[in-house]
Amino acid sequence: MFIKIRYGNDELILCNPQCSVNNLLDSITTRCGMKCFGRILDLSDETGLVLRLNDHREEYADLYLKNHSTYILVEKQEPLNTTEEDIPLSPLSDHHALQDGYLTGYIPLLQNCSTLLPKFKLRVAIETASPLRHPKSPRPASKANGGHGPNKSPSRKTRRTKDTKTKTPKESR
């Protein structure tokens, strides 16, 4: 299993995502020559959807990445303490997303990204709260075996009793 990462001047590296997200991102930053302190890297698909792998650093990367797919290396900028209305319209304004009340920016690290991928537009998926799942109730007992479950013994009411006769004092010795 492998994935392709595009970055720089249309450079390409192959990575094995069958490891933790932490190890994968460390390997990518080292192999791409972007090992700078404080730089937060992430991946987006070819349409521009940021995967937010940093939120899942302890999980396996192959849960979030598709086999043989191509991803674009992006850099996450530090959150700005502003709102979307405060930012003037510019080419970079498309690469910002409001996250937790702060404006977070992402920059694609692939040069000429708009010409190489015409449909590429960076965006961040908004997480919605998933509905709570209730555990399923146990299945009702099957009627095929007399109303008893597979490992259950008959109840006291349906238990057959042996014919017992009263013992005489001689027999009890």
JSON list of C-alpha atoms in Angstrom, two decimals:
[
{"chain": "A", "resi": 1, "resn": "MET", "atom": "CA", "xyz": [0.00, 0.00, 0.00]},
{"chain": "A", "resi": 2, "resn": "PHE", "atom": "CA", "xyz": [1.30, 3.45, -0.84]},
{"chain": "A", "resi": 3, "resn": "ILE", "atom": "CA", "xyz": [0.21, 7.04, -1.38]},
{"chain": "A", "resi": 4, "resn": "LYS", "atom": "CA", "xyz": [1.72, 9.81, -3.50]},
{"chain": "A", "resi": 5, "resn": "ILE", "atom": "CA", "xyz": [2.56, 13.22, -2.00]},
{"chain": "A", "resi": 6, "resn": "ARG", "atom": "CA", "xyz": [3.00, 16.22, -4.32]},
{"chain": "A", "resi": 7, "resn": "TYR", "atom": "CA", "xyz": [4.94, 19.26, -3.13]},
{"chain": "A", "resi": 8, "resn": "GLY", "atom": "CA", "xyz": [7.47, 21.88, -4.22]},
{"chain": "A", "resi": 9, "resn": "ASN", "atom": "CA", "xyz": [8.13, 22.21, -7.96]},
{"chain": "A", "resi": 10, "resn": "ASP", "atom": "CA", "xyz": [5.78, 19.29, -8.79]},
{"chain": "A", "resi": 11, "resn": "GLU", "atom": "CA", "xyz": [7.98, 16.83, -6.90]},
{"chain": "A", "resi": 12, "resn": "LEU", "atom": "CA", "xyz": [6.53, 13.49, -5.85]},
{"chain": "A", "resi": 13, "resn": "ILE", "atom": "CA", "xyz": [7.33, 11.09, -3.02]},
{"chain": "A", "resi": 14, "resn": "LEU", "atom": "CA", "xyz": [5.79, 7.72, -2.22]},
{"chain": "A", "resi": 15, "resn": "CYS", "atom": "CA", "xyz": [4.83, 6.93, 1.36]},
{"chain": "A", "resi": 16, "resn": "ASN", "atom": "CA", "xyz": [3.48, 3.90, 3.16]},
{"chain": "A", "resi": 17, "resn": "PRO", "atom": "CA", "xyz": [0.46, 4.98, 5.26]},
{"chain": "A", "resi": 18, "resn": "GLN", "atom": "CA", "xyz": [0.37, 1.79, 7.33]},
{"chain": "A", "resi": 19, "resn": "CYS", "atom": "CA", "xyz": [1.83, 3.56, 10.36]},
{"chain": "A", "resi": 20, "resn": "SER", "atom": "CA", "xyz": [0.72, 6.16, 12.86]},
{"chain": "A", "resi": 21, "resn": "VAL", "atom": "CA", "xyz": [-0.12, 9.62, 11.56]},
{"chain": "A", "resi": 22, "resn": "ASN", "atom": "CA", "xyz": [2.68, 10.99, 13.75]},
{"chain": "A", "resi": 23, "resn": "ASN", "atom": "CA", "xyz": [5.32, 8.79, 12.05]},
{"chain": "A", "resi": 24, "resn": "LEU", "atom": "CA", "xyz": [3.94, 9.49, 8.57]},
{"chain": "A", "resi": 25, "resn": "LEU", "atom": "CA", "xyz": [3.99, 13.28, 9.00]},
{"chain": "A", "resi": 26, "resn": "ASP", "atom": "CA", "xyz": [7.51, 13.16, 10.50]},
{"chain": "A", "resi": 27, "resn": "SER", "atom": "CA", "xyz": [8.71, 11.08, 7.56]},
{"chain": "A", "resi": 28, "resn": "ILE", "atom": "CA", "xyz": [7.11, 13.43, 5.03]},
{"chain": "A", "resi": 29, "resn": "THR", "atom": "CA", "xyz": [8.61, 16.57, 6.62]},
{"chain": "A", "resi": 30, "resn": "THR", "atom": "CA", "xyz": [12.08, 14.99, 6.72]},
{"chain": "A", "resi": 31, "resn": "ARG", "atom": "CA", "xyz": [11.96, 13.61, 3.17]},
{"chain": "A", "resi": 32, "resn": "CYS", "atom": "CA", "xyz": [10.61, 16.87, 1.74]},
{"chain": "A", "resi": 33, "resn": "GLY", "atom": "CA", "xyz": [13.30, 18.93, 3.49]},
{"chain": "A", "resi": 34, "resn": "MET", "atom": "CA", "xyz": [10.82, 20.93, 5.55]},
{"chain": "A", "resi": 35, "resn": "LYS", "atom": "CA", "xyz": [12.02, 20.04, 9.02]},
{"chain": "A", "resi": 36, "resn": "CYS", "atom": "CA", "xyz": [11.67, 23.51, 10.56]},
{"chain": "A", "resi": 37, "resn": "PHE", "atom": "CA", "xyz": [10.69, 24.09, 14.16]},
{"chain": "A", "resi": 38, "resn": "GLY", "atom": "CA", "xyz": [7.09, 25.19, 14.54]},
{"chain": "A", "resi": 39, "resn": "ARG", "atom": "CA", "xyz": [5.98, 24.26, 11.03]},
{"chain": "A", "resi": 40, "resn": "ILE", "atom": "CA", "xyz": [2.70, 22.33, 11.01]},
{"chain": "A", "resi": 41, "resn": "LEU", "atom": "CA", "xyz": [2.17, 20.25, 7.88]},
{"chain": "A", "resi": 42, "resn": "ASP", "atom": "CA", "xyz": [-0.93, 18.45, 6.75]},
{"chain": "A", "resi": 43, "resn": "LEU", "atom": "CA", "xyz": [-2.29, 16.84, 3.60]},
{"chain": "A", "resi": 44, "resn": "SER", "atom": "CA", "xyz": [-5.19, 17.68, 1.31]},
{"chain": "A", "resi": 45, "resn": "ASP", "atom": "CA", "xyz": [-6.72, 15.66, -1.47]},
{"chain": "A", "resi": 46, "resn": "GLU", "atom": "CA", "xyz": [-6.52, 16.80, -5.10]},
{"chain": "A", "resi": 47, "resn": "THR", "atom": "CA", "xyz": [-9.72, 18.84, -4.76]},
{"chain": "A", "resi": 48, "resn": "GLY", "atom": "CA", "xyz": [-8.30, 20.81, -1.81]},
{"chain": "A", "resi": 49, "resn": "LEU", "atom": "CA", "xyz": [-10.07, 19.19, 1.14]},
{"chain": "A", "resi": 50, "resn": "VAL", "atom": "CA", "xyz": [-7.67, 19.39, 4.11]},
{"chain": "A", "resi": 51, "resn": "LEU", "atom": "CA", "xyz": [-7.56, 16.08, 5.98]},
{"chain": "A", "resi": 52, "resn": "ARG", "atom": "CA", "xyz": [-6.58, 17.56, 9.39]},
{"chain": "A", "resi": 53, "resn": "LEU", "atom": "CA", "xyz": [-4.30, 14.64, 10.21]},
{"chain": "A", "resi": 54, "resn": "ASN", "atom": "CA", "xyz": [-2.82, 16.54, 13.16]},
{"chain": "A", "resi": 55, "resn": "ASP", "atom": "CA", "xyz": [-6.08, 15.96, 15.02]},
{"chain": "A", "resi": 56, "resn": "HIS", "atom": "CA", "xyz": [-5.49, 12.20, 14.80]},
{"chain": "A", "resi": 57, "resn": "ARG", "atom": "CA", "xyz": [-1.74, 11.84, 15.41]},
{"chain": "A", "resi": 58, "resn": "GLU", "atom": "CA", "xyz": [-1.99, 8.64, 17.48]},
{"chain": "A", "resi": 59, "resn": "GLU", "atom": "CA", "xyz": [-4.20, 6.75, 15.02]},
{"chain": "A", "resi": 60, "resn": "TYR", "atom": "CA", "xyz": [-3.17, 4.78, 11.96]},
{"chain": "A", "resi": 61, "resn": "ALA", "atom": "CA", "xyz": [-2.86, 6.91, 8.83]},
{"chain": "A", "resi": 62, "resn": "ASP", "atom": "CA", "xyz": [-4.46, 4.34, 6.54]},
{"chain": "A", "resi": 63, "resn": "LEU", "atom": "CA", "xyz": [-7.78, 5.05, 8.27]},
{"chain": "A", "resi": 64, "resn": "TYR", "atom": "CA", "xyz": [-7.80, 8.49, 6.64]},
{"chain": "A", "resi": 65, "resn": "LEU", "atom": "CA", "xyz": [-5.85, 7.92, 3.42]},
{"chain": "A", "resi": 66, "resn": "LYS", "atom": "CA", "xyz": [-6.89, 5.90, 0.37]},
{"chain": "A", "resi": 67, "resn": "ASN", "atom": "CA", "xyz": [-4.51, 3.45, -1.23]},
{"chain": "A", "resi": 68, "resn": "HIS", "atom": "CA", "xyz": [-2.78, 4.70, -4.44]},
{"chain": "A", "resi": 69, "resn": "SER", "atom": "CA", "xyz": [-4.25, 8.21, -4.01]},
{"chain": "A", "resi": 70, "resn": "THR", "atom": "CA", "xyz": [-2.40, 11.47, -4.54]},
{"chain": "A", "resi": 71, "resn": "TYR", "atom": "CA", "xyz": [-2.28, 14.14, -1.83]},
{"chain": "A", "resi": 72, "resn": "ILE", "atom": "CA", "xyz": [-0.98, 17.70, -1.73]},
{"chain": "A", "resi": 73, "resn": "LEU", "atom": "CA", "xyz": [1.30, 18.85, 1.08]},
{"chain": "A", "resi": 74, "resn": "VAL", "atom": "CA", "xyz": [-0.10, 21.92, 2.85]},
{"chain": "A", "resi": 75, "resn": "GLU", "atom": "CA", "xyz": [1.15, 24.06, 5.72]},
{"chain": "A", "resi": 76, "resn": "LYS", "atom": "CA", "xyz": [-1.12, 25.16, 8.52]},
{"chain": "A", "resi": 77, "resn": "GLN", "atom": "CA", "xyz": [-0.60, 28.73, 9.65]},
{"chain": "A", "resi": 78, "resn": "GLU", "atom": "CA", "xyz": [-1.01, 29.81, 13.24]},
{"chain": "A", "resi": 79, "resn": "PRO", "atom": "CA", "xyz": [-4.56, 30.85, 14.17]},
{"chain": "A", "resi": 80, "resn": "LEU", "atom": "CA", "xyz": [-5.28, 34.53, 13.78]},
{"chain": "A", "resi": 81, "resn": "ASN", "atom": "CA", "xyz": [-7.46, 36.22, 16.37]},
{"chain": "A", "resi": 82, "resn": "THR", "atom": "CA", "xyz": [-9.79, 37.71, 13.76]},
{"chain": "A", "resi": 83, "resn": "THR", "atom": "CA", "xyz": [-12.97, 36.83, 11.97]},
{"chain": "A", "resi": 84, "resn": "GLU", "atom": "CA", "xyz": [-13.54, 36.18, 8.28]},
{"chain": "A", "resi": 85, "resn": "GLU", "atom": "CA", "xyz": [-14.96, 39.69, 7.77]},
{"chain": "A", "resi": 86, "resn": "ASP", "atom": "CA", "xyz": [-11.67, 41.27, 8.93]},
{"chain": "A", "resi": 87, "resn": "ILE", "atom": "CA", "xyz": [-9.61, 39.69, 6.15]},
{"chain": "A", "resi": 88, "resn": "PRO", "atom": "CA", "xyz": [-9.46, 41.59, 2.87]},
{"chain": "A", "resi": 89, "resn": "LEU", "atom": "CA", "xyz": [-10.24, 39.65, -0.27]},
{"chain": "A", "resi": 90, "resn": "SER", "atom": "CA", "xyz": [-7.02, 38.29, -1.70]},
{"chain": "A", "resi": 91, "resn": "PRO", "atom": "CA", "xyz": [-5.84, 35.12, -3.42]},
{"chain": "A", "resi": 92, "resn": "LEU", "atom": "CA", "xyz": [-4.94, 33.71, 0.00]},
{"chain": "A", "resi": 93, "resn": "SER", "atom": "CA", "xyz": [-8.35, 34.41, 1.51]},
{"chain": "A", "resi": 94, "resn": "ASP", "atom": "CA", "xyz": [-9.68, 31.25, -0.14]},
{"chain": "A", "resi": 95, "resn": "HIS", "atom": "CA", "xyz": [-7.22, 29.24, 1.92]},
{"chain": "A", "resi": 96, "resn": "HIS", "atom": "CA", "xyz": [-8.54, 30.36, 5.30]},
{"chain": "A", "resi": 97, "resn": "ALA", "atom": "CA", "xyz": [-11.10, 28.58, 7.42]},
{"chain": "A", "resi": 98, "resn": "LEU", "atom": "CA", "xyz": [-12.82, 29.54, 10.64]},
{"chain": "A", "resi": 99, "resn": "GLN", "atom": "CA", "xyz": [-11.96, 26.92, 13.24]},
{"chain": "A", "resi": 100, "resn": "ASP", "atom": "CA", "xyz": [-12.91, 27.15, 16.93]},
{"chain": "A", "resi": 101, "resn": "GLY", "atom": "CA", "xyz": [-13.58, 30.88, 16.59]},
{"chain": "A", "resi": 102, "resn": "TYR", "atom": "CA", "xyz": [-10.11, 31.56, 15.18]},
{"chain": "A", "resi": 103, "resn": "LEU", "atom": "CA", "xyz": [-9.15, 32.00, 11.57]},
{"chain": "A", "resi": 104, "resn": "THR", "atom": "CA", "xyz": [-6.75, 29.29, 10.48]},
{"chain": "A", "resi": 105, "resn": "GLY", "atom": "CA", "xyz": [-4.93, 29.44, 7.19]},
{"chain": "A", "resi": 106, "resn": "TYR", "atom": "CA", "xyz": [-3.57, 26.70, 5.00]},
{"chain": "A", "resi": 107, "resn": "ILE", "atom": "CA", "xyz": [-1.05, 27.22, 2.23]},
{"chain": "A", "resi": 108, "resn": "PRO", "atom": "CA", "xyz": [-0.43, 24.60, -0.46]},
{"chain": "A", "resi": 109, "resn": "LEU", "atom": "CA", "xyz": [3.26, 23.72, -0.68]},
{"chain": "A", "resi": 110, "resn": "LEU", "atom": "CA", "xyz": [2.92, 22.75, -4.34]},
{"chain": "A", "resi": 111, "resn": "GLN", "atom": "CA", "xyz": [4.11, 25.53, -6.63]},
{"chain": "A", "resi": 112, "resn": "ASN", "atom": "CA", "xyz": [1.77, 26.48, -9.49]},
{"chain": "A", "resi": 113, "resn": "CYS", "atom": "CA", "xyz": [-0.97, 24.54, -7.77]},
{"chain": "A", "resi": 114, "resn": "SER", "atom": "CA", "xyz": [-3.76, 26.37, -9.59]},
{"chain": "A", "resi": 115, "resn": "THR", "atom": "CA", "xyz": [-2.32, 25.53, -13.02]},
{"chain": "A", "resi": 116, "resn": "LEU", "atom": "CA", "xyz": [-1.45, 21.91, -12.18]},
{"chain": "A", "resi": 117, "resn": "LEU", "atom": "CA", "xyz": [-4.80, 21.26, -10.51]},
{"chain": "A", "resi": 118, "resn": "PRO", "atom": "CA", "xyz": [-7.46, 23.63, -11.91]},
{"chain": "A", "resi": 119, "resn": "LYS", "atom": "CA", "xyz": [-10.22, 22.36, -9.56]},
{"chain": "A", "resi": 120, "resn": "PHE", "atom": "CA", "xyz": [-8.03, 22.70, -6.46]},
{"chain": "A", "resi": 121, "resn": "LYS", "atom": "CA", "xyz": [-9.55, 24.95, -3.78]},
{"chain": "A", "resi": 122, "resn": "LEU", "atom": "CA", "xyz": [-8.33, 24.58, -0.20]},
{"chain": "A", "resi": 123, "resn": "ARG", "atom": "CA", "xyz": [-11.10, 24.09, 2.33]},
{"chain": "A", "resi": 124, "resn": "VAL", "atom": "CA", "xyz": [-11.56, 22.46, 5.70]},
{"chain": "A", "resi": 125, "resn": "ALA", "atom": "CA", "xyz": [-14.40, 20.09, 6.44]},
{"chain": "A", "resi": 126, "resn": "ILE", "atom": "CA", "xyz": [-16.55, 21.21, 9.34]},
{"chain": "A", "resi": 127, "resn": "GLU", "atom": "CA", "xyz": [-16.92, 18.49, 11.92]},
{"chain": "A", "resi": 128, "resn": "THR", "atom": "CA", "xyz": [-20.45, 17.86, 13.10]},
{"chain": "A", "resi": 129, "resn": "ALA", "atom": "CA", "xyz": [-21.35, 16.02, 16.24]},
{"chain": "A", "resi": 130, "resn": "SER", "atom": "CA", "xyz": [-22.28, 12.46, 15.39]},
{"chain": "A", "resi": 131, "resn": "PRO", "atom": "CA", "xyz": [-25.47, 11.15, 16.92]},
{"chain": "A", "resi": 132, "resn": "LEU", "atom": "CA", "xyz": [-25.02, 8.97, 19.94]},
{"chain": "A", "resi": 133, "resn": "ARG", "atom": "CA", "xyz": [-25.33, 5.31, 19.19]},
{"chain": "A", "resi": 134, "resn": "HIS", "atom": "CA", "xyz": [-27.23, 3.18, 21.61]},
{"chain": "A", "resi": 135, "resn": "PRO", "atom": "CA", "xyz": [-26.11, -0.40, 22.00]},
{"chain": "A", "resi": 136, "resn": "LYS", "atom": "CA", "xyz": [-28.47, -2.93, 20.54]},
{"chain": "A", "resi": 137, "resn": "SER", "atom": "CA", "xyz": [-30.69, -4.76, 22.94]},
{"chain": "A", "resi": 138, "resn": "PRO", "atom": "CA", "xyz": [-30.14, -8.50, 23.14]},
{"chain": "A", "resi": 139, "resn": "ARG", "atom": "CA", "xyz": [-32.06, -10.59, 20.68]},
{"chain": "A", "resi": 140, "resn": "PRO", "atom": "CA", "xyz": [-35.21, -12.20, 22.01]},
{"chain": "A", "resi": 141, "resn": "ALA", "atom": "CA", "xyz": [-34.97, -15.88, 22.82]},
{"chain": "A", "resi": 142, "resn": "SER", "atom": "CA", "xyz": [-35.62, -18.14, 19.91]},
{"chain": "A", "resi": 143, "resn": "LYS", "atom": "CA", "xyz": [-38.81, -20.14, 19.93]},
{"chain": "A", "resi": 144, "resn": "ALA", "atom": "CA", "xyz": [-37.28, -23.05, 18.04]},
{"chain": "A", "resi": 145, "resn": "ASN", "atom": "CA", "xyz": [-35.73, -24.57, 21.16]},
{"chain": "A", "resi": 146, "resn": "GLY", "atom": "CA", "xyz": [-38.66, -24.13, 23.49]},
{"chain": "A", "resi": 147, "resn": "GLY", "atom": "CA", "xyz": [-38.20, -20.43, 24.18]},
{"chain": "A", "resi": 148, "resn": "HIS", "atom": "CA", "xyz": [-34.75, -20.84, 25.71]},
{"chain": "A", "resi": 149, "resn": "GLY", "atom": "CA", "xyz": [-31.62, -19.14, 24.47]},
{"chain": "A", "resi": 150, "resn": "PRO", "atom": "CA", "xyz": [-28.69, -21.18, 23.17]},
{"chain": "A", "resi": 151, "resn": "ASN", "atom": "CA", "xyz": [-26.91, -21.46, 26.53]},
{"chain": "A", "resi": 152, "resn": "LYS", "atom": "CA", "xyz": [-29.80, -21.13, 28.91]},
{"chain": "A", "resi": 153, "resn": "SER", "atom": "CA", "xyz": [-31.31, -23.89, 30.95]},
{"chain": "A", "resi": 154, "resn": "PRO", "atom": "CA", "xyz": [-35.04, -24.24, 31.37]},
{"chain": "A", "resi": 155, "resn": "SER", "atom": "CA", "xyz": [-36.64, -22.21, 34.10]},
{"chain": "A", "resi": 156, "resn": "ARG", "atom": "CA", "xyz": [-37.83, -23.80, 37.34]},
{"chain": "A", "resi": 157, "resn": "LYS", "atom": "CA", "xyz": [-41.40, -23.87, 36.14]},
{"chain": "A", "resi": 158, "resn": "THR", "atom": "CA", "xyz": [-40.60, -25.88, 33.03]},
{"chain": "A", "resi": 159, "resn": "ARG", "atom": "CA", "xyz": [-37.94, -28.10, 34.61]},
{"chain": "A", "resi": 160, "resn": "ARG", "atom": "CA", "xyz": [-39.11, -31.67, 34.81]},
{"chain": "A", "resi": 161, "resn": "THR", "atom": "CA", "xyz": [-38.89, -33.30, 38.14]},
{"chain": "A", "resi": 162, "resn": "LYS", "atom": "CA", "xyz": [-38.13, -36.95, 38.66]},
{"chain": "A", "resi": 163, "resn": "ASP", "atom": "CA", "xyz": [-40.69, -39.12, 40.25]},
{"chain": "A", "resi": 164, "resn": "THR", "atom": "CA", "xyz": [-39.64, -39.35, 43.83]},
{"chain": "A", "resi": 165, "resn": "LYS", "atom": "CA", "xyz": [-41.18, -41.51, 46.43]},
{"chain": "A", "resi": 166, "resn": "THR", "atom": "CA", "xyz": [-40.82, -41.05, 50.09]},
{"chain": "A", "resi": 167, "resn": "LYS", "atom": "CA", "xyz": [-38.13, -43.12, 51.64]},
{"chain": "A", "resi": 168, "resn": "THR", "atom": "CA", "xyz": [-38.64, -45.31, 54.59]},
{"chain": "A", "resi": 169, "resn": "PRO", "atom": "CA", "xyz": [-36.25, -45.09, 57.53]},
{"chain": "A", "resi": 170, "resn": "LYS", "atom": "CA", "xyz": [-34.53, -48.33, 56.41]},
{"chain": "A", "resi": 171, "resn": "GLU", "atom": "CA", "xyz": [-33.83, -46.98, 52.88]},
{"chain": "A", "resi": 172, "resn": "SER", "atom": "CA", "xyz": [-32.35, -43.71, 54.09]},
{"chain": "A", "resi": 173, "resn": "ARG", "atom": "CA", "xyz": [-29.48, -45.51, 55.86]}
]
